[in-house]
Short mmCIF file of C-alpha atoms in Angstrom, two decimals:
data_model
loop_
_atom_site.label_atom_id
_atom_site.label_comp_id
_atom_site.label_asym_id
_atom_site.label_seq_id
_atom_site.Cartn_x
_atom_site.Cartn_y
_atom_site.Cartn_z
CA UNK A 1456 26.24 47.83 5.10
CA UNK A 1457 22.43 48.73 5.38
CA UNK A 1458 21.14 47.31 8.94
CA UNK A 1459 18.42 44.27 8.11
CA UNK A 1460 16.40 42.64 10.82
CA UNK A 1461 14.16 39.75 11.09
CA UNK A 1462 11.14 38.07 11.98
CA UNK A 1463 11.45 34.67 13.54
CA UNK A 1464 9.02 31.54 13.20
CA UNK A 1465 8.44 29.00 10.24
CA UNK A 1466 4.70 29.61 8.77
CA UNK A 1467 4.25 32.73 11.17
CA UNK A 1468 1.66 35.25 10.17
CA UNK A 1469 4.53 38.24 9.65
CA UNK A 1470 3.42 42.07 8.75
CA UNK A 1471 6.47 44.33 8.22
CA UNK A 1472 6.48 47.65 7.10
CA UNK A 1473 9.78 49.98 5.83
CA UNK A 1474 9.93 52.55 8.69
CA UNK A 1475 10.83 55.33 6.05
CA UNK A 1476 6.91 54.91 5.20
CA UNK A 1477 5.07 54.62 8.43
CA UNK A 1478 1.46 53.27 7.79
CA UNK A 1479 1.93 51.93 4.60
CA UNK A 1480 -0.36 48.56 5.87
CA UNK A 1481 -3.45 49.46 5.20
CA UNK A 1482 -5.78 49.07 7.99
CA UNK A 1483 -8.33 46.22 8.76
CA UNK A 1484 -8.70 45.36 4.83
CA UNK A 1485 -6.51 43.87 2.22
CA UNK A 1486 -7.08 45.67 -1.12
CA UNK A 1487 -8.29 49.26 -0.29
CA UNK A 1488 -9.50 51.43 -3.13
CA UNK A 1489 -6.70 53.58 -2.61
CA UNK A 1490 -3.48 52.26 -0.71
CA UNK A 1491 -1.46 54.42 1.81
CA UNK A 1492 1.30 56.08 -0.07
CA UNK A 1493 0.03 55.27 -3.52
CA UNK A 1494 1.19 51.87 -3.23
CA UNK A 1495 -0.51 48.98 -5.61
CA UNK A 1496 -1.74 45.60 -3.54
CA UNK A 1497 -0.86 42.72 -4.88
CA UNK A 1498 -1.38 39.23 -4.01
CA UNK A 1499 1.18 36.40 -4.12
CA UNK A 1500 -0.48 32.98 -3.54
CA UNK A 1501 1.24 29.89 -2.53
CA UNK A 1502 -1.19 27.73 -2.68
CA UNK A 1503 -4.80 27.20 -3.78
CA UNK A 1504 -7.33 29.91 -1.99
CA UNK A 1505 -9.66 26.78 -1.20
CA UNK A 1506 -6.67 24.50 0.86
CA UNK A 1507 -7.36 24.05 4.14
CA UNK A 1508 -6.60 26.87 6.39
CA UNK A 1509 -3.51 24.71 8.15
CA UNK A 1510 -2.01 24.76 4.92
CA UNK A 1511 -3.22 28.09 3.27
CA UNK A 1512 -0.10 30.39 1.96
CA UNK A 1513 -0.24 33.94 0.96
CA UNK A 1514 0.93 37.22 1.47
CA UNK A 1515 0.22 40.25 0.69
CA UNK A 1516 2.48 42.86 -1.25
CA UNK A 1517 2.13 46.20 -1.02
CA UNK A 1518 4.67 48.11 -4.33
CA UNK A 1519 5.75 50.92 -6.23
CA UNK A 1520 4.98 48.96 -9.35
CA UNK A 1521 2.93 46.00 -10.02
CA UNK A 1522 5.07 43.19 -10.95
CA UNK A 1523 2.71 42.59 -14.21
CA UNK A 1524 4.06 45.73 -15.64
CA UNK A 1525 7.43 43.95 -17.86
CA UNK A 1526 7.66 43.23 -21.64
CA UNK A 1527 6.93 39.59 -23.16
CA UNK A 1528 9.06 36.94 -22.33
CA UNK A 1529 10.68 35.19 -24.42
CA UNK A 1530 13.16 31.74 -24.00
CA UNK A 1531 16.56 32.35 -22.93
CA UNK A 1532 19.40 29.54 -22.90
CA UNK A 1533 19.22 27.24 -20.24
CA UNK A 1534 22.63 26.22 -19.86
CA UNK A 1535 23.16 22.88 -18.16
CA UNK A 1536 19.81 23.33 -16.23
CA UNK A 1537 17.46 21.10 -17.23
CA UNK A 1538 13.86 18.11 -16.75
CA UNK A 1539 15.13 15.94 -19.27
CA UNK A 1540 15.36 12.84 -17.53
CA UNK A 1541 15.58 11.03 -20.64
CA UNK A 1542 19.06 12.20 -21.96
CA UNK A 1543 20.98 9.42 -21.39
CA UNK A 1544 20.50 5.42 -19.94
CA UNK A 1545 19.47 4.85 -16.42
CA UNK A 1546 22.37 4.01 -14.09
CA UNK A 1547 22.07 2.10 -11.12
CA UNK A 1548 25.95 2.04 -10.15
CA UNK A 1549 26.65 3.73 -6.86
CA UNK A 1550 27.54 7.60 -7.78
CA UNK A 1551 30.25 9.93 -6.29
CA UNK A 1552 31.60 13.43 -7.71
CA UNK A 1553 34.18 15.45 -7.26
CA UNK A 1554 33.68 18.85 -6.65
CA UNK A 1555 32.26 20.90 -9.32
CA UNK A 1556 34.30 23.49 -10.91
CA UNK A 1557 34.04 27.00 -10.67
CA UNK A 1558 34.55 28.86 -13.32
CA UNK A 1559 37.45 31.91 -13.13
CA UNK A 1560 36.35 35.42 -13.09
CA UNK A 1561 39.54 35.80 -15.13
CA UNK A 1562 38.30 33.81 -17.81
CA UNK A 1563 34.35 34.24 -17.54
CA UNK A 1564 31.85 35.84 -15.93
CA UNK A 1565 29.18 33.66 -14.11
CA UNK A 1566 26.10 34.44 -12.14
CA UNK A 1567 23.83 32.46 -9.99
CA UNK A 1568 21.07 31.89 -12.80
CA UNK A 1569 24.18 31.21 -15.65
CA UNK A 1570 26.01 29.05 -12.94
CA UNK A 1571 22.84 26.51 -12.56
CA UNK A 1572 23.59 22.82 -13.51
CA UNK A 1573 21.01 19.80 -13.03
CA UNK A 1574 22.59 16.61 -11.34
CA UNK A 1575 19.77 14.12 -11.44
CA UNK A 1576 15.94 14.31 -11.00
CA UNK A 1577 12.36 13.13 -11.77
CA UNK A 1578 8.45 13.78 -12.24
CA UNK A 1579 7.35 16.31 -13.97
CA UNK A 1580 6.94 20.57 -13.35
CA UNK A 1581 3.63 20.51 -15.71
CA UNK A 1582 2.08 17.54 -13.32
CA UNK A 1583 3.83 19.49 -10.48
CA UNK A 1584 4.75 16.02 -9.49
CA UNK A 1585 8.89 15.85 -9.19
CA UNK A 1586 12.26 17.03 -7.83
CA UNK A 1587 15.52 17.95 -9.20
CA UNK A 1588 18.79 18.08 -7.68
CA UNK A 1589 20.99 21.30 -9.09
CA UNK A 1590 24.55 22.67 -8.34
CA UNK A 1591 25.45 26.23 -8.70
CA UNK A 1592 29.12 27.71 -9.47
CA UNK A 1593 29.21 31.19 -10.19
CA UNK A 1594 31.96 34.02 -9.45
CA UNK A 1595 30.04 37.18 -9.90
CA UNK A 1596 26.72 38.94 -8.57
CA UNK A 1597 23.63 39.37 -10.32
CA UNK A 1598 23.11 43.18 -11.87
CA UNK A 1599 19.84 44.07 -13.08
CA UNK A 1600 18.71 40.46 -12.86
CA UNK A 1601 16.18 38.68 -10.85
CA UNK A 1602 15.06 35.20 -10.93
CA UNK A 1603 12.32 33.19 -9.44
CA UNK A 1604 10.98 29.69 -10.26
CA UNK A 1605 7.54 28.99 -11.07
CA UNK A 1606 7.69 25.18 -11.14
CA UNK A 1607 8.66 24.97 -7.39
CA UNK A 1608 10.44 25.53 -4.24
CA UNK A 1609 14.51 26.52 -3.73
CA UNK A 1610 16.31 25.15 -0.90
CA UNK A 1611 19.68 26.63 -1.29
CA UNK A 1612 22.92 25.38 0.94
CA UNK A 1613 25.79 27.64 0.18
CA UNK A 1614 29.33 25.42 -0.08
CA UNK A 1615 32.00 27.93 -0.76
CA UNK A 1616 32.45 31.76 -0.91
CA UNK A 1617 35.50 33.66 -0.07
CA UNK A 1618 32.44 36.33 1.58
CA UNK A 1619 28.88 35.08 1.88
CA UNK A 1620 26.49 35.78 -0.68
CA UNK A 1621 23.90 38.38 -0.26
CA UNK A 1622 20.24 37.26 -1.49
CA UNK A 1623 17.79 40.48 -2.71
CA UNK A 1624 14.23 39.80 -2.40
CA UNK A 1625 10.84 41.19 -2.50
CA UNK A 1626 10.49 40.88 1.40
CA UNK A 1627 13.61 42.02 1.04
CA UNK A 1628 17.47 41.08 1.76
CA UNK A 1629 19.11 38.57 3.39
CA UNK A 1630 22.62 38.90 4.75
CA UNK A 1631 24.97 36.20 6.74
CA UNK A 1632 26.25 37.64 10.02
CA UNK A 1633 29.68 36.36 10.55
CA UNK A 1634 28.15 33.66 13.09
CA UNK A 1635 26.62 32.05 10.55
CA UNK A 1636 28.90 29.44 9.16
CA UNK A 1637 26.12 27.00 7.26
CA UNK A 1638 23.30 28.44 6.09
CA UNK A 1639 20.22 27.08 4.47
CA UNK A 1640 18.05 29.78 1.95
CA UNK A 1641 14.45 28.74 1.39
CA UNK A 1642 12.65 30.44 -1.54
CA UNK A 1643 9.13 29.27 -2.16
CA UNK A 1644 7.52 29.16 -5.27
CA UNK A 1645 7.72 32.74 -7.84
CA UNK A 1646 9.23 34.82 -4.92
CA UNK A 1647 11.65 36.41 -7.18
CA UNK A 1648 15.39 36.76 -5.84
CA UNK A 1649 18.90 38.20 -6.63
CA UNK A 1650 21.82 36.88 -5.37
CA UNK A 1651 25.68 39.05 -5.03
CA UNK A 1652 28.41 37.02 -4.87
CA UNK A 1653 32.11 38.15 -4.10
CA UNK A 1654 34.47 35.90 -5.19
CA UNK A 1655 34.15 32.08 -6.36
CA UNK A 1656 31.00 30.66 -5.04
CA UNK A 1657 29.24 26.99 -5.32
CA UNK A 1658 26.57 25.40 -3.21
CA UNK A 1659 23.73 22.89 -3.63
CA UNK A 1660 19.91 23.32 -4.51
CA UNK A 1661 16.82 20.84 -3.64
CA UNK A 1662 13.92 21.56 -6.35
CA UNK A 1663 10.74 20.69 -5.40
CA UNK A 1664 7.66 20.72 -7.79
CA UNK A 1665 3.90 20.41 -6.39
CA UNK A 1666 4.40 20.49 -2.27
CA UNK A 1667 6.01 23.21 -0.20
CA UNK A 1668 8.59 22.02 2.50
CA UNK A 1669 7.65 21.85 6.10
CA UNK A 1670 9.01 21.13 9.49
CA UNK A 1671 8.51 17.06 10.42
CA UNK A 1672 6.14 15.88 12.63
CA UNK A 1673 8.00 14.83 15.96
CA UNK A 1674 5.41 12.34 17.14
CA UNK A 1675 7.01 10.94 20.98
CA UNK A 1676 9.78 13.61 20.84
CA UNK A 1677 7.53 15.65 21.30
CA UNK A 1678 7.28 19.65 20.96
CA UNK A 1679 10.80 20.16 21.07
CA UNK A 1680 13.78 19.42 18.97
CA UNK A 1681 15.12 18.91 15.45
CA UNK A 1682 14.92 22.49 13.55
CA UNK A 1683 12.98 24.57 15.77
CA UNK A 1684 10.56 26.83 14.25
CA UNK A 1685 11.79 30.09 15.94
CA UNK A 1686 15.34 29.89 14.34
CA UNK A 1687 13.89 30.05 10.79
CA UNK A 1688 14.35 33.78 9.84
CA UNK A 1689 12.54 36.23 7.08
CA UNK A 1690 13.55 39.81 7.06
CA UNK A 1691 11.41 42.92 7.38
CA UNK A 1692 10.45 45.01 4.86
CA UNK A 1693 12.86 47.39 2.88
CA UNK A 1694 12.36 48.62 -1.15
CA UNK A 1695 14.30 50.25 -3.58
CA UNK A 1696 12.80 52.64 -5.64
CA UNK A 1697 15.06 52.47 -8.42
CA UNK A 1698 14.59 52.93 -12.10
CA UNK A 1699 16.56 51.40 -14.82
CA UNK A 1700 16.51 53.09 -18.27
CA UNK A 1701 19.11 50.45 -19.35
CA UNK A 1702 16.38 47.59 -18.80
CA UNK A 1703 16.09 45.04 -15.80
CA UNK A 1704 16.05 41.40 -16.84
CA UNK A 1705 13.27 39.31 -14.71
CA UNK A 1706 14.30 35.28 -15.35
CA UNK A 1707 11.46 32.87 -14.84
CA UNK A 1708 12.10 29.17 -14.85
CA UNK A 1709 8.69 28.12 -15.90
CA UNK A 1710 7.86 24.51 -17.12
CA UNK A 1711 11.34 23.45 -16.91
CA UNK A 1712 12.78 25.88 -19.50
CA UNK A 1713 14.54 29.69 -18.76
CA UNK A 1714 12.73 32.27 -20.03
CA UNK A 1715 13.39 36.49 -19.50
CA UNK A 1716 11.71 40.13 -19.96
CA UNK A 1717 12.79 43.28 -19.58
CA UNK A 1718 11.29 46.06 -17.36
CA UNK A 1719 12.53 49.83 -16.46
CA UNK A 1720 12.55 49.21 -12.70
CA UNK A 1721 13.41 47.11 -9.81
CA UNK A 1722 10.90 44.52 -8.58
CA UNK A 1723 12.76 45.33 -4.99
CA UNK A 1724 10.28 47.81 -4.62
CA UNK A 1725 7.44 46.29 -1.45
CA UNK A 1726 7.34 48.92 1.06
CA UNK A 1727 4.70 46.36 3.19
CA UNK A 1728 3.83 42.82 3.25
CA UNK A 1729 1.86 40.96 5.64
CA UNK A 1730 1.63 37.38 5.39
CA UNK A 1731 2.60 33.59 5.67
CA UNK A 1732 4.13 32.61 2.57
CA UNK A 1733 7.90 33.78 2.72
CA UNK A 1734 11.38 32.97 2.14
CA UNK A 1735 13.43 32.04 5.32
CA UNK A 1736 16.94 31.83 5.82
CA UNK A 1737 18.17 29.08 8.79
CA UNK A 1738 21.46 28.42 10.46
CA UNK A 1739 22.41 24.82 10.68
CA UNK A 1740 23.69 25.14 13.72
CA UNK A 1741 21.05 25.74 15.68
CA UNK A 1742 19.21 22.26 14.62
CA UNK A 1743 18.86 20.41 17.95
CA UNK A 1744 20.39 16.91 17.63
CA UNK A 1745 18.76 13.85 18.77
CA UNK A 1746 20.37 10.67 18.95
CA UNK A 1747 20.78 6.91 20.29
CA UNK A 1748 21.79 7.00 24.05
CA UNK A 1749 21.95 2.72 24.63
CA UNK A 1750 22.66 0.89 21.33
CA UNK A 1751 22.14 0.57 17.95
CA UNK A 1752 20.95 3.40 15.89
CA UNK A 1753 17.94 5.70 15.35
CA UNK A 1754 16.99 5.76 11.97
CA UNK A 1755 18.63 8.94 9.90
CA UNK A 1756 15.32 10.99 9.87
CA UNK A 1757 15.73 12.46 13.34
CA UNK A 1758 18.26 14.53 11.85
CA UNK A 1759 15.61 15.84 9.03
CA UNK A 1760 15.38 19.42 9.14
CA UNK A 1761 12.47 20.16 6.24
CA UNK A 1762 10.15 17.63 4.11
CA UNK A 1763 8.00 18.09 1.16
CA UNK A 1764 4.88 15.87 1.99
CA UNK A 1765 4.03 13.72 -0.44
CA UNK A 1766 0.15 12.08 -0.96
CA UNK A 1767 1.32 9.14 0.80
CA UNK A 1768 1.70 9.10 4.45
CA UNK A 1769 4.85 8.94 5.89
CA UNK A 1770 6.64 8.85 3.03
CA UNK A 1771 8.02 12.23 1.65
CA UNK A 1772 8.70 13.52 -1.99
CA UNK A 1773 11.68 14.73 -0.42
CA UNK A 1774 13.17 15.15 3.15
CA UNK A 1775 16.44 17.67 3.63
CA UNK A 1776 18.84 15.76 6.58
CA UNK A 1777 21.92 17.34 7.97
CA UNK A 1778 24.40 15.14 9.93
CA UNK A 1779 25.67 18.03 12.18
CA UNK A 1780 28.06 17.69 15.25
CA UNK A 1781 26.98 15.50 18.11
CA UNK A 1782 27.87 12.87 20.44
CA UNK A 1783 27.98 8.78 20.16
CA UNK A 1784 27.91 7.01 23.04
CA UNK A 1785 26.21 3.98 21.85
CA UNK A 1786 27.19 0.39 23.71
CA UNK A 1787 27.92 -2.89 21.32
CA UNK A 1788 27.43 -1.42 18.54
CA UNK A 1789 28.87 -0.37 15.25
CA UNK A 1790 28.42 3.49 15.17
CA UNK A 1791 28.99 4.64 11.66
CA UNK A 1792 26.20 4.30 9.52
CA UNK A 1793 25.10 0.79 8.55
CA UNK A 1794 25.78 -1.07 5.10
CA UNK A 1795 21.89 -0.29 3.58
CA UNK A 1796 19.31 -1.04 0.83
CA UNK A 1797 16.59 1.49 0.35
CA UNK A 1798 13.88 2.15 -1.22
CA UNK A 1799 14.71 5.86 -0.90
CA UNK A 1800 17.17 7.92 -3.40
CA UNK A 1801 19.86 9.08 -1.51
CA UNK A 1802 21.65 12.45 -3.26
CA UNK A 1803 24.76 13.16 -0.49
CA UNK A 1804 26.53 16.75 -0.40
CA UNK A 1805 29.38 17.96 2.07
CA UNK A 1806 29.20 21.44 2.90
CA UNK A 1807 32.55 21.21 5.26
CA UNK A 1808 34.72 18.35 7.01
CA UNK A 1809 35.14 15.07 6.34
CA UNK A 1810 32.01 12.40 6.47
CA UNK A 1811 32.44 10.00 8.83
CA UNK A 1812 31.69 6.42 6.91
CA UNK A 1813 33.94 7.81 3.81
CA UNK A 1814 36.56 10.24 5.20
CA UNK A 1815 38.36 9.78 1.91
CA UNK A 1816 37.61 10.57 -1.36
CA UNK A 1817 33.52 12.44 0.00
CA UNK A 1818 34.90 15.89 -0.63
CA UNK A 1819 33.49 19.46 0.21
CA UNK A 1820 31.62 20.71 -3.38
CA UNK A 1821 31.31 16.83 -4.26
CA UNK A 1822 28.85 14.84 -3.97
CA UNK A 1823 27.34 10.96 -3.92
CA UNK A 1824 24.12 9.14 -5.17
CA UNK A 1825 22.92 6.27 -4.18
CA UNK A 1826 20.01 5.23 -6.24
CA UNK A 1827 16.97 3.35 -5.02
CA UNK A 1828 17.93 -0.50 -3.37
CA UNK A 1829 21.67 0.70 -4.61
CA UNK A 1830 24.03 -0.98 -2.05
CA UNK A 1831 26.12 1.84 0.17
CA UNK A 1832 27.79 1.93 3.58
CA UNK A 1833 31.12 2.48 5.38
CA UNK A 1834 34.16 2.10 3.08
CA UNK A 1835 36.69 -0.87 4.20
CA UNK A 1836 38.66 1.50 6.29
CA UNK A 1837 35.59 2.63 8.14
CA UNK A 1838 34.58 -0.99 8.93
CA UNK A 1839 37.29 -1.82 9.68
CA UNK A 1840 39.14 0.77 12.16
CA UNK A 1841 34.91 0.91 14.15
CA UNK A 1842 34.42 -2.87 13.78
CA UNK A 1843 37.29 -2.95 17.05
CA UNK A 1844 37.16 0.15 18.56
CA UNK A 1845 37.15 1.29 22.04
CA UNK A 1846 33.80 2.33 22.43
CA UNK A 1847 34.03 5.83 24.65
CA UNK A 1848 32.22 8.64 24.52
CA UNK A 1849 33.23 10.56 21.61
CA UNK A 1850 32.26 13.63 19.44
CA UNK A 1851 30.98 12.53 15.85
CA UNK A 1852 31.54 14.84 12.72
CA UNK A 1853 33.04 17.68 14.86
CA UNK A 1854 33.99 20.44 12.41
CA UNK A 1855 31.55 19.03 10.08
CA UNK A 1856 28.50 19.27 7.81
CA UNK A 1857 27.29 16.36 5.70
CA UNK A 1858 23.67 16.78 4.08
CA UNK A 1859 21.69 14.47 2.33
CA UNK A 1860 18.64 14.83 -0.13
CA UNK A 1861 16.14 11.65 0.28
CA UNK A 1862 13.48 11.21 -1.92
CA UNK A 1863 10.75 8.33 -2.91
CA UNK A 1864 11.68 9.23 -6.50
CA UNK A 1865 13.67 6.88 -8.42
CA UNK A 1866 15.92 9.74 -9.81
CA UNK A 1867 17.50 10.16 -13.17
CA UNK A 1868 21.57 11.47 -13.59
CA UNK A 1869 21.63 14.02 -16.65
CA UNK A 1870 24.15 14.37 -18.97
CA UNK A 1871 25.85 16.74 -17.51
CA UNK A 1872 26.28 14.93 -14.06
CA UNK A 1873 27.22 11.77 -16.10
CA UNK A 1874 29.40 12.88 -18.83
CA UNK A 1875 30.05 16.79 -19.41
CA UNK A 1876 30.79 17.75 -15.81
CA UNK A 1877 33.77 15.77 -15.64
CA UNK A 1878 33.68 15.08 -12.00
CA UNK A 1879 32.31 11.30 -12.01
CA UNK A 1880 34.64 9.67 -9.93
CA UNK A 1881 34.57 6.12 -12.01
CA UNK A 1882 36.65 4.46 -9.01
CA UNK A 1883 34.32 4.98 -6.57
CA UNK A 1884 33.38 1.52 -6.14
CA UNK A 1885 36.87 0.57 -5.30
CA UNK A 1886 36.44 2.11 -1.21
CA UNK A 1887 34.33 -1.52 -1.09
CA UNK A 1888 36.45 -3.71 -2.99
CA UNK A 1889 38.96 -4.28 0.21
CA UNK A 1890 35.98 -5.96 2.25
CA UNK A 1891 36.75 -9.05 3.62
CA UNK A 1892 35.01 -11.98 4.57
CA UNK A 1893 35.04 -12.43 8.83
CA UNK A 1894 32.77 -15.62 9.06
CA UNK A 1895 33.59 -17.55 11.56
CA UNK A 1896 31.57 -21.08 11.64
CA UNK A 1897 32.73 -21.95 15.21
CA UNK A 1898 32.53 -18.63 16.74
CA UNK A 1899 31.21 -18.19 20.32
CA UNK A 1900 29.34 -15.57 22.01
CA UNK A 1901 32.25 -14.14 24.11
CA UNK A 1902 30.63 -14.57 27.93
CA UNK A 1903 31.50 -11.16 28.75
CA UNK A 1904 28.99 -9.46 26.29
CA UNK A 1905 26.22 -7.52 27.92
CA UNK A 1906 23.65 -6.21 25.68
CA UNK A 1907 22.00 -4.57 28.39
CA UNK A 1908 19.04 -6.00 27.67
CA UNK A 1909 16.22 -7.08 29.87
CA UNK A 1910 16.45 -10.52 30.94
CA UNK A 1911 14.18 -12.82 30.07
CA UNK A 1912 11.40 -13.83 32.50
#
């Protein structure tokens, strides 16, 4: 297996060269006249060239080929992946899937691109004003096929492979190391990607249109904690100078729709790049945890890992949150999450385990939505066996990884997460239907509660 390293630091200012073409950076300028190696230069811009500098993304890419050199495109069949958030009627009902299907390699062959199917979304790529919420289920690797997204930003959480996937890009590969359990790929807008796959794969996909993600601000926790920036990872340059007289096929998802064109070589081919505007690969496990040491509970974004900003502060188009393992140790109170109305979306995936307010029925390569002020919490079961307790010490979600998608978008389920998937669990309202009343109108405070509160003066 080829030997990749990489470059550590969210929004660093990388430069990375392929050693088997020393100096191919060209030297205190951009866009010589002529570039080391008889390379072209060629710009990919994240964002406009007048944002403030903070918030300025480019890099520079120095090829074989220019990527403008292809044929035409022309529309290609986009499957199940889709914007049409007008397919069927709005449902507010509290959502829960099974987990998606993968197709056999016996009976069809499926890659990444062919593999994509929308869940639920909203806004708009043309306004670049929106998300949408995508599975993937494929069982073979992409062969003379690239794809990259001009209407936004790919976080990808892999689910299930029998081997991890391997993701080509134009800065250049990305492999998992067999430490890396849960990992989280980050492709920002047009960076163009392959993925190989060895065996029956499925994982989860955050689309966002119009904002890049970004680490949260950590206000009084101050510089430390959360997702760090030095365990986000981009590799260093490598190309492949490769021609293909049998045609490569460049997909480009591009105002919602699929579209292709064919060119006689691989766009693998950047001997150099220096820039900020990258693709990153992160391991979940290295997000440091912060959580309630007295009582009650923190609020779920201190486990957010990336956000996409909206124009609103504090409030995010969407916010990526992992509920990783970590200790409770909180006094009086009732530690699995709380019963909750928000004016969030809440799209729920399990990468591995068992979630702690649903152990039953929340299944790896399922999922959950809970739409906004949707009613959700703790199944009866939950409540009940934490409503008495002994409250110790204890290690929460050990041996698992919960995620959720949250988003100020009121978000639309597609057909195909409704009806055609057929992985709607229709019972899933039934985990609530055991809750009981408890009201007691003579209770008493019992005199040996101690809040541990300060006493009043």
């Amino acid at each position: 297996m080829l030997e990749i390293s990489y470059m550590s630091g969210f929004g660093n200012e990388f430069s990375s060269e392929d050693p088997r073409c020393p100096g191919s950076l060209p030297e205190g300028q951009n866009n010589p006249q002529v570039c080391p190696y008889g390379l072209y230069a060629e710009q990919l811009s994240g964002s406009a060239f007048t944002c403030p500098r903070p918030a300025n993304k480019r890099s520079w890419l120095y090829r074989i080929i220019p990527s403008v050199k292809h044929k035409p495109f022309t529309p290609e069949p986009c499957g199940n992946l889709t914007e049409n958030w007008n397919e069927v009627e709005p449902d507010p009902n509290q959502l829960r899937w099974l987990p998606f299907t993968i197709p056999k390699s016996t009976e069809k062959k499926v890659d990444f691109v062919a593999g994509l199917h929308t869940i639920c979304g909203a806004g708009d790529a043309k306004s670049r004003n929106g998300i949408g919420i995508h599975i993937y289920t494929c069982n073979t690797s992409m062969v003379d096929r690239c794809f990259n997204n001009s209407d936004g930003d790919f976080l990808i959480g892999e689910e299930k492979g029998s081997i991890r996937p391997i993701f080509h890009t134009e800065h250049p590969i990305f492999y998992f190391t067999i430490t890396e359990i849960v990992l989280l790929f980050f492709f920002q807008q047009g960076m163009r990607f392959s993925v190989d796959v060895f065996g029956e794969t499925r994982g989860y996909i955050l689309e966002v249109y119009g904002a890049h993600f970004e680490l949260p601000d950590l206000g009084p926790i101050g510089a430390n904690g959360l997702a760090n920036p030095r365990d986000f990872l981009c590799p260093v340059a490598w190309y492949e100078d490769r021609q293909v007289a049998t045609g490569y096929t460049v997909i480009n998802k591009y105002q919602g729709k699929l579209f292709a064109c064919q060119q006689d070589f691989s766009p693998f081919n950047v001997v150099a790049w220096h820039g900020n505007y990258t693709p990153y690969k992160y391991n979940l496990k290295t997000f440091m945890v912060i959580n309630c040491v007295a009582f009650d509970h923190a609020d779920p974004s201190i486990f957010t890992v990336l956000t996409a900003k909206s124009t609103r502060p504090g409030v995010a188009i969407a916010d990526f949150v992992i509920f990783p393992p970590r200790w409770g140790v909180a006094d009086h109170t009732f530690r699995p999450p709380y019963y909750h109305r928000n004016c969030m979306s809440e799209f729920m995936g399990l990468i591995k385990g068992h979630y702690e307010a649903k152990e039953e029925g929340f299944q790896p390569g399922g999922a959950s939505l809970h739409s906004m002020m949707t009613p959700h919490g703790p199944d009866a079961d939950c409540f009940e066996k934490n409503s008495s307790a002994e409250l110790k010490p204890e290690r929460v979600a050990e041996g698992t990884m919960a995620f959720m998608f949250e988003s100020s978008y009121s978000m639309a389920v597609t057909k195909w997460g409704l009806e055609t998937c057929q992985k709607l669990d229709k019972s899933y309202y039934q985990c609530w239907e055991p809750l009981r009343s408890h009201f007691n109108p003579n209770w008493k405070p019992s005199k040996n509660l101690n809040l541990c509160l300060l006493p009043i003066l």
